[in-house]
Tab-separated table of C-alpha atoms in Angstrom:
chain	number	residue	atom	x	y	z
A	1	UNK	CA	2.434	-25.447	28.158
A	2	UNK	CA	6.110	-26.269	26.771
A	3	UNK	CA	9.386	-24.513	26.467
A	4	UNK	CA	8.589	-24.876	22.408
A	5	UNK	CA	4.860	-23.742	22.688
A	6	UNK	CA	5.994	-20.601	25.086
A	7	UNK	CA	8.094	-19.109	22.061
A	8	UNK	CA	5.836	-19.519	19.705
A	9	UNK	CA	3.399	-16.885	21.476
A	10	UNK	CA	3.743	-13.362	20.611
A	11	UNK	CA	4.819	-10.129	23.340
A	12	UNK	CA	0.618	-9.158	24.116
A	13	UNK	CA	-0.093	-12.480	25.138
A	14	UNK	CA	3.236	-13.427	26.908
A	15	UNK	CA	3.529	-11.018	28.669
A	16	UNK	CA	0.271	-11.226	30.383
A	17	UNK	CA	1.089	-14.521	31.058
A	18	UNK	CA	4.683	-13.554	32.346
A	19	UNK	CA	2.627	-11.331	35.174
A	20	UNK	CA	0.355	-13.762	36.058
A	21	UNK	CA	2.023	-16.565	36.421
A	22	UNK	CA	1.326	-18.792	39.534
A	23	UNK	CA	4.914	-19.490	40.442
A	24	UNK	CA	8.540	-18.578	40.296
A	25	UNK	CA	9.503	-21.379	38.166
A	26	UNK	CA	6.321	-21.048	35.811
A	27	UNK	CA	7.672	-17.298	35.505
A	28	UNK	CA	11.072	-17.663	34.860
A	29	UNK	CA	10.187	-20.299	31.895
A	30	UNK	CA	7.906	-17.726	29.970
A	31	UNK	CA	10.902	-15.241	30.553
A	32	UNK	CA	13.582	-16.973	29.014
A	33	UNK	CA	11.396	-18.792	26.405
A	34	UNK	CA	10.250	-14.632	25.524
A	35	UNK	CA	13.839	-13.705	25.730
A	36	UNK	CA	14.958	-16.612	23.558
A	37	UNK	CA	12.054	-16.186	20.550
A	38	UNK	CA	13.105	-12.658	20.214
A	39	UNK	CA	16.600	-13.433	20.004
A	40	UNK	CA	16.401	-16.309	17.534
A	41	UNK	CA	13.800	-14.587	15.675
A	42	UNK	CA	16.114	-11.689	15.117
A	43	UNK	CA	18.940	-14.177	14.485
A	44	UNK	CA	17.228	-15.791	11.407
A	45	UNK	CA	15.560	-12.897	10.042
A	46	UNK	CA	19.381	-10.844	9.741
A	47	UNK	CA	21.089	-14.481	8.266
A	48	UNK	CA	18.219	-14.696	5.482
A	49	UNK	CA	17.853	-10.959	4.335
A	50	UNK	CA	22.424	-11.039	4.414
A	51	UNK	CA	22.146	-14.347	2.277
A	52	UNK	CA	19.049	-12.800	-0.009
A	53	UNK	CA	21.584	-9.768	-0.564
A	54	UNK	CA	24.469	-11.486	-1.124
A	55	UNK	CA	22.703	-13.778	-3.781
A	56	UNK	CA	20.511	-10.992	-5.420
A	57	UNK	CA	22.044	-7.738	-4.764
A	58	UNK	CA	21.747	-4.354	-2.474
A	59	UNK	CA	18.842	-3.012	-3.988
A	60	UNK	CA	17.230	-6.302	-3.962
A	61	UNK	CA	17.341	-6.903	0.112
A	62	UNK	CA	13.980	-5.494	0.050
A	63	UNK	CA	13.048	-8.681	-1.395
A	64	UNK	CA	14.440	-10.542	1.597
A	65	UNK	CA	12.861	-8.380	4.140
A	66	UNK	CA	9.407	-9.168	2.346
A	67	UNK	CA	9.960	-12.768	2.279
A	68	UNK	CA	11.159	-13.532	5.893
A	69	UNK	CA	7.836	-11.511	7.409
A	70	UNK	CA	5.333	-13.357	4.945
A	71	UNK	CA	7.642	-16.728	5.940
A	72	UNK	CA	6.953	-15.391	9.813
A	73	UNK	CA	3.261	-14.682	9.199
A	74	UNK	CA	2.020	-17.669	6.750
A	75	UNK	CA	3.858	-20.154	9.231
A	76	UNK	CA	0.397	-19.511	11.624
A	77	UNK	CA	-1.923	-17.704	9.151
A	78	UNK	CA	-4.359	-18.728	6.615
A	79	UNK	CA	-6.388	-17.311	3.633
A	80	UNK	CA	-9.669	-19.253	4.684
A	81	UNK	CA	-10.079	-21.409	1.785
A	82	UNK	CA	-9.054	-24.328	-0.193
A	83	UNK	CA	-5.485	-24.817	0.432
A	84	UNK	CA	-3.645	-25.728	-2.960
A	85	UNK	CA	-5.656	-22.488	-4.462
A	86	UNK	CA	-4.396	-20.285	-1.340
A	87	UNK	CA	-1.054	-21.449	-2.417
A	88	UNK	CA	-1.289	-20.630	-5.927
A	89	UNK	CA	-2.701	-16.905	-4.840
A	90	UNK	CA	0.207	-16.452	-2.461
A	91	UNK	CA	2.855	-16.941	-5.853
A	92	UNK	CA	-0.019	-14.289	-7.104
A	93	UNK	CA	0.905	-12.024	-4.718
A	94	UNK	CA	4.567	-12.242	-5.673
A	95	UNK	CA	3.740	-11.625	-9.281
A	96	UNK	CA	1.618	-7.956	-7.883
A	97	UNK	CA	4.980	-7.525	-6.151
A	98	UNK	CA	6.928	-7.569	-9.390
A	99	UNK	CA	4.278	-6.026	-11.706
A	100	UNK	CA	2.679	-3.310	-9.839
A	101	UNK	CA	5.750	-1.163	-8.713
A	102	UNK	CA	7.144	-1.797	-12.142
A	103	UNK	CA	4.429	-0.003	-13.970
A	104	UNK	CA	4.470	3.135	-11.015
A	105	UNK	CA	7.526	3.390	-11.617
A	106	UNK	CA	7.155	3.322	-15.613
A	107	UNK	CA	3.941	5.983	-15.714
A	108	UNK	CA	2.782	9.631	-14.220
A	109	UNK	CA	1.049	9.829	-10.768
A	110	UNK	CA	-2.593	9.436	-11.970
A	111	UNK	CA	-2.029	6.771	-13.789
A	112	UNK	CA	0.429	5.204	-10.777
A	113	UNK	CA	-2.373	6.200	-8.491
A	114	UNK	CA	-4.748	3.944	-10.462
A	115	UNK	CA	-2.661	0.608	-10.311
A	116	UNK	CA	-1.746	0.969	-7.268
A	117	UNK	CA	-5.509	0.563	-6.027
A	118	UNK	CA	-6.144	-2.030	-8.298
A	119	UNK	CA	-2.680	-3.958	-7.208
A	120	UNK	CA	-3.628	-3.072	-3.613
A	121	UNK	CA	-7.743	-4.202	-3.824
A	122	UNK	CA	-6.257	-7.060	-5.362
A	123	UNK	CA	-4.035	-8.134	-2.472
A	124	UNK	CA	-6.818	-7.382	-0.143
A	125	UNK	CA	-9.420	-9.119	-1.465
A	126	UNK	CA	-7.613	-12.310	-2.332
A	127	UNK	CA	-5.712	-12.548	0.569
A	128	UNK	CA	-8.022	-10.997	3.435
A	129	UNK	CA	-10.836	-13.173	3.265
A	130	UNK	CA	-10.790	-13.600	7.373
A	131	UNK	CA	-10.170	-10.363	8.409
A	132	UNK	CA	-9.130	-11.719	12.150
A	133	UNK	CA	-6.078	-12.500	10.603
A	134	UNK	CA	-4.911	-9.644	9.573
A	135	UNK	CA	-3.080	-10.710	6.350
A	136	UNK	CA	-3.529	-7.394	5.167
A	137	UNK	CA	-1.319	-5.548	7.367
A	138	UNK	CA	1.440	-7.424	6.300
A	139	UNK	CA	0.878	-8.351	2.129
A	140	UNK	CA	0.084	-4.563	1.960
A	141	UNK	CA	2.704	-3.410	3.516
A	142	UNK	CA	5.388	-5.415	1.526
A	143	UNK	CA	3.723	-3.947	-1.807
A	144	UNK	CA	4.644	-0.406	-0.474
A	145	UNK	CA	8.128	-1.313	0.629
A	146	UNK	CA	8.706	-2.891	-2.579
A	147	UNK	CA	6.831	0.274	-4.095
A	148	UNK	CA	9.588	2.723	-2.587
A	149	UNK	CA	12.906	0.264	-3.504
A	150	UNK	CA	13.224	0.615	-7.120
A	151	UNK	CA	15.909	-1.411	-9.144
A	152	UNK	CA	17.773	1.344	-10.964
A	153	UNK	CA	19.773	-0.843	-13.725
A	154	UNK	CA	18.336	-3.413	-15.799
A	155	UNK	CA	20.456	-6.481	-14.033
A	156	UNK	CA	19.532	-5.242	-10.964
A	157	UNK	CA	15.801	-5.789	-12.532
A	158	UNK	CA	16.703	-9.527	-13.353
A	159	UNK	CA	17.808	-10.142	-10.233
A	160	UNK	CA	14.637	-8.926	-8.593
A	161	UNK	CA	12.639	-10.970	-10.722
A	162	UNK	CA	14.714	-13.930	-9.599
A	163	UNK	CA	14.103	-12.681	-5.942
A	164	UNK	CA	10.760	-12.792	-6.077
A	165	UNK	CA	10.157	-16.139	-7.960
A	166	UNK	CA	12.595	-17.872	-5.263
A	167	UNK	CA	10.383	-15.779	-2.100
A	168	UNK	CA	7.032	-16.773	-3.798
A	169	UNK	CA	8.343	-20.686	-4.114
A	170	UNK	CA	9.604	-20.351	-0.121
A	171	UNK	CA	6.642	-18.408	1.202
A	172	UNK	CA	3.394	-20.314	-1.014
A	173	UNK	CA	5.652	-23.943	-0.086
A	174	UNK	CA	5.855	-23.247	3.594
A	175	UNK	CA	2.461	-22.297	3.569
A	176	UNK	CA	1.682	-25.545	2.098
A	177	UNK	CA	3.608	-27.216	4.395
A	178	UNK	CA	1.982	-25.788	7.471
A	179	UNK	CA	-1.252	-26.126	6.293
A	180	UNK	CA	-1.666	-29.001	3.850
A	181	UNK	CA	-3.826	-30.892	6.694
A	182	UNK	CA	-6.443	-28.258	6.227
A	183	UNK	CA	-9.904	-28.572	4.981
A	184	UNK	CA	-11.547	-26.080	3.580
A	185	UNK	CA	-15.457	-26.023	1.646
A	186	UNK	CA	-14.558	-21.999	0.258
A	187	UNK	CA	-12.633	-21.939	-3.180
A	188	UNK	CA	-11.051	-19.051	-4.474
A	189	UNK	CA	-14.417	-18.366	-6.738
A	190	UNK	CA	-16.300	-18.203	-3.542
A	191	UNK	CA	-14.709	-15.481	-2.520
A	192	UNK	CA	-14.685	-13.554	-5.292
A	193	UNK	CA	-18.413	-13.937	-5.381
A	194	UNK	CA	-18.754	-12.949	-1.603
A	195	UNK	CA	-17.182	-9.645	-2.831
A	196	UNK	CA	-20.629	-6.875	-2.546
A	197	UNK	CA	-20.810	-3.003	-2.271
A	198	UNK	CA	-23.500	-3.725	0.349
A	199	UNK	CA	-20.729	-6.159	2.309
A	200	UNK	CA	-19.335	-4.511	5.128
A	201	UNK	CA	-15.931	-6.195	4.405
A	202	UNK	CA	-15.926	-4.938	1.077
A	203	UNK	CA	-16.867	-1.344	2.052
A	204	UNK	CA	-13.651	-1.384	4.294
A	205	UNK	CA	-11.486	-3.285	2.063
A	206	UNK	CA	-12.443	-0.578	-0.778
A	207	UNK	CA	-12.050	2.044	1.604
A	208	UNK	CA	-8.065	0.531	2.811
A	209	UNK	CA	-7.010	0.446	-0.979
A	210	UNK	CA	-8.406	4.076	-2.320
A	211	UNK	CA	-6.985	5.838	1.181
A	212	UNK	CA	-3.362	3.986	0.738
A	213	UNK	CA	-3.885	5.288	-3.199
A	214	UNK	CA	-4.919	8.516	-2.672
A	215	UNK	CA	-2.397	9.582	0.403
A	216	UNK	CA	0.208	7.869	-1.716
A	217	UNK	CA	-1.265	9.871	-4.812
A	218	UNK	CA	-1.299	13.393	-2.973
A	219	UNK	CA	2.576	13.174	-1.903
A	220	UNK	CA	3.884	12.260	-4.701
A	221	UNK	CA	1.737	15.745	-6.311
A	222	UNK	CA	3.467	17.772	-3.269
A	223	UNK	CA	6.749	16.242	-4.053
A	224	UNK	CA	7.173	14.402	-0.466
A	225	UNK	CA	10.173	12.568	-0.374
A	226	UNK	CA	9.251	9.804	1.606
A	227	UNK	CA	5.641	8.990	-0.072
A	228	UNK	CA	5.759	5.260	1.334
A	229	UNK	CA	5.533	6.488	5.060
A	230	UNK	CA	2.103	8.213	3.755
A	231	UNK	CA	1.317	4.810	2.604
A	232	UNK	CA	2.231	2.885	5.846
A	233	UNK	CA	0.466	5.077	8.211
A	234	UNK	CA	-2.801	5.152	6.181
A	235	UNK	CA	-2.473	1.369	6.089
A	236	UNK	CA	-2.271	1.611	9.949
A	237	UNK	CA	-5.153	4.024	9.983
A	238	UNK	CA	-7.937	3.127	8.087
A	239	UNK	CA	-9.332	0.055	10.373
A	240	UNK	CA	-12.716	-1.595	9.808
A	241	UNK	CA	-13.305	-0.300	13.565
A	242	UNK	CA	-13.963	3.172	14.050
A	243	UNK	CA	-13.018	3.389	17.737
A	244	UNK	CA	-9.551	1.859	16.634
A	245	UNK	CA	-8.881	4.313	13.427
A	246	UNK	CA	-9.815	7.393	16.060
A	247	UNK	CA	-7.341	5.740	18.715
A	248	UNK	CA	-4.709	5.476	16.158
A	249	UNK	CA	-5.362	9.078	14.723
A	250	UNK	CA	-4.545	9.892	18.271
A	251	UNK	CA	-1.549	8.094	19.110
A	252	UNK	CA	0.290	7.410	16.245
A	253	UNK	CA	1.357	11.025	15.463
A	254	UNK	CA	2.483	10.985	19.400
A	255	UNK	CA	4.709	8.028	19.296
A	256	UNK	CA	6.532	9.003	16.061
A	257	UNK	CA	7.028	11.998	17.574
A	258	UNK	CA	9.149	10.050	20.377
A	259	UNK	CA	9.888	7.697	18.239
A	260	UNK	CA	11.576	9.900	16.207
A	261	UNK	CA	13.226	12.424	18.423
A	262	UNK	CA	14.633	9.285	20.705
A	263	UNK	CA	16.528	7.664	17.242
A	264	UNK	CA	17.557	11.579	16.480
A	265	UNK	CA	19.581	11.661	20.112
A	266	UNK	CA	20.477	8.332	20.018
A	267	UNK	CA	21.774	8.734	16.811
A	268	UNK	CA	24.138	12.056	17.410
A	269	UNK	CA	25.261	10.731	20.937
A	270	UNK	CA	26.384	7.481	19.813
A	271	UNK	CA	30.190	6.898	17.653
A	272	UNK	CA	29.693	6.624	13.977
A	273	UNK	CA	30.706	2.845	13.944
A	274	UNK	CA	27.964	1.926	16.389
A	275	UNK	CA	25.435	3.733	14.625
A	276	UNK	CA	24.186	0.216	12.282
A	277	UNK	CA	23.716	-1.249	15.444
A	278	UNK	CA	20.066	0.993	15.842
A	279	UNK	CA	18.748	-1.270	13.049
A	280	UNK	CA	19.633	-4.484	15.147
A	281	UNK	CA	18.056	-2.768	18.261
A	282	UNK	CA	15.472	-1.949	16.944
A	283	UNK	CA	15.045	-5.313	15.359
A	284	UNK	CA	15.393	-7.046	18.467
A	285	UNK	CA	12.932	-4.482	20.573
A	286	UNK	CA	10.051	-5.139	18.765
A	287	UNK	CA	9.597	-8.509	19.973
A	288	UNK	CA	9.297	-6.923	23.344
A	289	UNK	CA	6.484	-4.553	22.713
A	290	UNK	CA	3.439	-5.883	23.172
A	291	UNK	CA	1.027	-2.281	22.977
A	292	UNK	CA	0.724	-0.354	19.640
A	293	UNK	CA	2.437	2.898	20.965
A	294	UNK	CA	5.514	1.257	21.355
A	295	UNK	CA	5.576	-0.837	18.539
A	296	UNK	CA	5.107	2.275	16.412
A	297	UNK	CA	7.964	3.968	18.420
A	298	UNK	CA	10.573	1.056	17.900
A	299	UNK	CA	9.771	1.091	14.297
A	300	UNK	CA	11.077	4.251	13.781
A	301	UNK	CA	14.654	3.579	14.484
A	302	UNK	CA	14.866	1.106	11.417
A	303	UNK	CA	12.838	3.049	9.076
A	304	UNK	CA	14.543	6.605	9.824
A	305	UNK	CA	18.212	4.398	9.632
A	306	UNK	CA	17.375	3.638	5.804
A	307	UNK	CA	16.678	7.219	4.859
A	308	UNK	CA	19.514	9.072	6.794
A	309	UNK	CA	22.103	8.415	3.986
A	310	UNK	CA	19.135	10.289	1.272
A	311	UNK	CA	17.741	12.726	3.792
A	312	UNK	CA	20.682	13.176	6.279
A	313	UNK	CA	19.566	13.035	9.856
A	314	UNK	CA	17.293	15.637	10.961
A	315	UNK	CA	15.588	15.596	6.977
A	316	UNK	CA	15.371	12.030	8.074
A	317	UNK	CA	13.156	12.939	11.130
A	318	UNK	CA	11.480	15.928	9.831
A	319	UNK	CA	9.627	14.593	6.961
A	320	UNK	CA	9.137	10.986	8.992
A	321	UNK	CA	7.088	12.784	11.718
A	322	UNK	CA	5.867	15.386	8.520
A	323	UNK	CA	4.961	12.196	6.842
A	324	UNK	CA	2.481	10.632	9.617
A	325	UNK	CA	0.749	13.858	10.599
A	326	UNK	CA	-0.748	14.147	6.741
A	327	UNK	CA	-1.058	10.658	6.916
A	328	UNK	CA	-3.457	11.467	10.064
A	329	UNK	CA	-4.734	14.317	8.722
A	330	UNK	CA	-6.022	12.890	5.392
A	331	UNK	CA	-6.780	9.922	6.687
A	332	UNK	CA	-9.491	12.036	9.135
A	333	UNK	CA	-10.545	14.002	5.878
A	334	UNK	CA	-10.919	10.394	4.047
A	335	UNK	CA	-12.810	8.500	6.753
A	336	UNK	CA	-15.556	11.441	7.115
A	337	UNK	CA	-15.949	11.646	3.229
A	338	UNK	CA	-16.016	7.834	2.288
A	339	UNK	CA	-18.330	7.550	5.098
A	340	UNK	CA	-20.675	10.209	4.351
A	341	UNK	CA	-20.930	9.151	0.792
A	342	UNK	CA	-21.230	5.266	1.810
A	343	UNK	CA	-24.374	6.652	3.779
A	344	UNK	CA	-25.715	7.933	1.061
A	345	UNK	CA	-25.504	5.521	-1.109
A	346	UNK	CA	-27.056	2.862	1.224
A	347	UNK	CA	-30.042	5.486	2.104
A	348	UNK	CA	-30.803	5.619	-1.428
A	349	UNK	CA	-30.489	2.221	-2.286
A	350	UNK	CA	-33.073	1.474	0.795
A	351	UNK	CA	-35.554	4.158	-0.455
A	352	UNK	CA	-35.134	2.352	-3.916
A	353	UNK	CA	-35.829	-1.107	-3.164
A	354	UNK	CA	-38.817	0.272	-0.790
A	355	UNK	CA	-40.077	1.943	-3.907
C-alpha cells in the first residue's frame, strides 16, 4: 500500500492497521500518513467553509459546512444506480435543502412536522438505495443543520439560494467526476419501484424519517431550544439493526454526558481568546477516533461552541445532554411502537393472503 492510498483510509481501519503492522518502518508510514490526512483534511475543510462565508455571508456558512462533508463523502460513495441520474438527484437534494427548511420555517409545527418527513423520506429513499453506504447519515443530517440555520433577512435568503446552487454544481460534478467510469443496470425508476411496505429497507427507511419528524415535532411542542440535537440523535438512533439502536440507546447518553462536561471545563479553564480554538480541536480530533463513543464525545465540543453565544455556557450543556436523553428516550418509546404495529400489520396481511 502507498503513502497516497494510506490517507485515504479512515481512523477504524488505520488504526488496526497501525497496531498490526509487521515492522517499524511499515508503522511509522501509516502514522504519519494518519497524522497527515487529519491535518490536511482539517486544513481544507476550515479554507472552504472561510471562503463559502466570505462569498455568501455568516448565516450562510452552514451552507459550506454541508457542502465540504457531501464533497468528503461523494468523493468514495455512490447512490447504486445509473450515474448521470445519481447526479441529477444529488442537485435534487440541494433543491430539499433550500425548499424544505423554507416552508418549516414559513408554517406551524404540524404542518412543519409533515414536510419534514416527506423532505426527509425523500432524501432517504433517493439517496439510500445501498444502505452499506450509509448516505443517509450524512444527506440527513445536512437537512437538519440547514433546518436549525435560518436566514433572517431577505438578502441573506438570496445568498443562500446562491449557496446552494454553487454546493449542488460542486458536490453532483465531483460526483461525476469520481464516478463517471461506472456502470450501472438500476435507473432512478427502479428504485422507486423497489420501494414496498413489505421491504425491509423501506420499513426502516419509513421508520428513520417519522422518528427524526416526530422527536423534531415533540420539541418544538415543549419549546426545546435546541430541537435539531433531537433530530441528530434520533438520526443516530434509529438503525436498521436492533442490536446497534440498543447499543447506541446505551452509550450515546454516556458520552454526551463526558462529552459535554469535558467542553464545560475546558471551556471555563481556558482564556477567552483561546476559546475558538475548541472548534479547531475538535475538528482535528475526530479524525482520530475510530469507535462511536468517542466520536460522539468529540462532537460535542463543536456543536456546544455554536450555541454558547444563544444559550451561554452551562444552558449550552444542559439542554445538549437534556436534548439526547429524550432523544433516547423517545426513540425507545418509537422503536417498541413502530415495531409492534409493523408486526401487526405483517400478521394480518399473512392471515389475509392465507385466506
Amino acid at each position: 500500500m502507498t503513502f497516497y492510498q494510506a490517507m485515504q483510509l479512515s481512523a477504524n481501519v488505520m488504526k488496526p492497521m497501525i497496531k498490526n503492522a509487521e515492522n517499524k518502518k511499515e508503522k511509522n508510514k501509516y502514522i504519519w500518513a494518519f497524522i497527515l490526512k487529519n491535518i490536511l483534511c482539517m486544513l481544507f475543510c476550515i479554507v472552504f467553509v472561510s471562503t463559502y462565508t466570505k462569498i455568501f455571508g455568516e448565516e450562510n456558512s452552514v451552507i459550506g459546512v454541508c457542502t465540504v462533508i457531501l464533497i468528503l463523502t461523494f468523493r468514495f460513495s455512490n447512490l447504486n444506480f445509473n450515474v448521470k441520474q445519481s447526479t441529477l438527484t444529488l442537485l435534487g437534494v440541494f433543491l430539499i435543502y433550500l425548499m424544505g427548511p423554507l416552508v418549516v420555517l414559513m408554517t406551524n409545527p404540524f404542518i412543519g412536522f409533515i414536510v419534514n418527513f416527506i423532505c426527509i423520506i425523500t432524501l432517504v429513499v433517493s439517496t439510500c438505495n445501498d444502505t452499506k453506504f450509509s448516505n443517509h447519515s450524512t444527506i440527513v443530517l445536512c437537512y437538519i443543520l440547514i433546518l436549525g440555520t435560518s436566514a433572517t433577512t431577505t438578502e441573506s435568503f438570496i445568498r443562500r439560494i446562491y449557496a446552494l446552487i454553487c454546493g449542488g454544481v460542486l458536490v453532483s460534478g465531483i460526483f461525476y467526476y469520481k464516478q463517471r467510469k461506472n456502470k450501472y443496470e438500476k435507473t432512478f425508476i427502479d428504485v422507486l419501484k423497489e420501494v414496498s411496505f413489505a421491504d425491509e429497507r423501506t420499513r426502516w427507511q419509513i421508520k428513520l424519517a417519522l422518528g427524526i419528524s416526530g422527536g423534531m415535532f415533540l420539541g418544538t411542542l415543549l419549546n426545546i431550544p435546541r430541537v435539531i440535537w433531537i433530530g441528530f440523535a434520533c438520526l443516530s438512533y434509529i438503525q436498521q439493526k436492533q442490536e446497534t439502536l440498543q447499543f447506541r440507546l446505551k452509550n450515546r447518553p454516556l458520552y454526551i454526558l463526558f462529552g459535554s462536561v469535558t467542553f464545560c471545563i475546558t471551556f471555563l479553564l481556558i482564556p477567552e481568546e483561546y476559546r475558538m480554538f475548541l472548534s479547531l480541536f475538535g475538528g482535528i480530533a475526530i479524525g482520530f477516533a475510530a469507535t462511536y463513543q468517542y466520536q460522539i464525545m468529540i462532537n460535542c465540543f463543536g456543536a456546544l461552541l455554536s450555541a454558547v453565544p444563544v444559550l451561554g455556557i452551562f444552558g449550552a450543556v444542559f439542554w445538549r445532554i437534556a436534548c439526547n436523553v429524550f432523544g433516547a428516550i423517545f426513540c425507545f418509546v418509537y422503536d417498541k411502537i413502530y415495531e409492534k404495529i409493523y408486526l401487526k400489520t405483517s400478521e394480518e396481511k399473512t392471515v389475509n393472503n392465507a385466506a
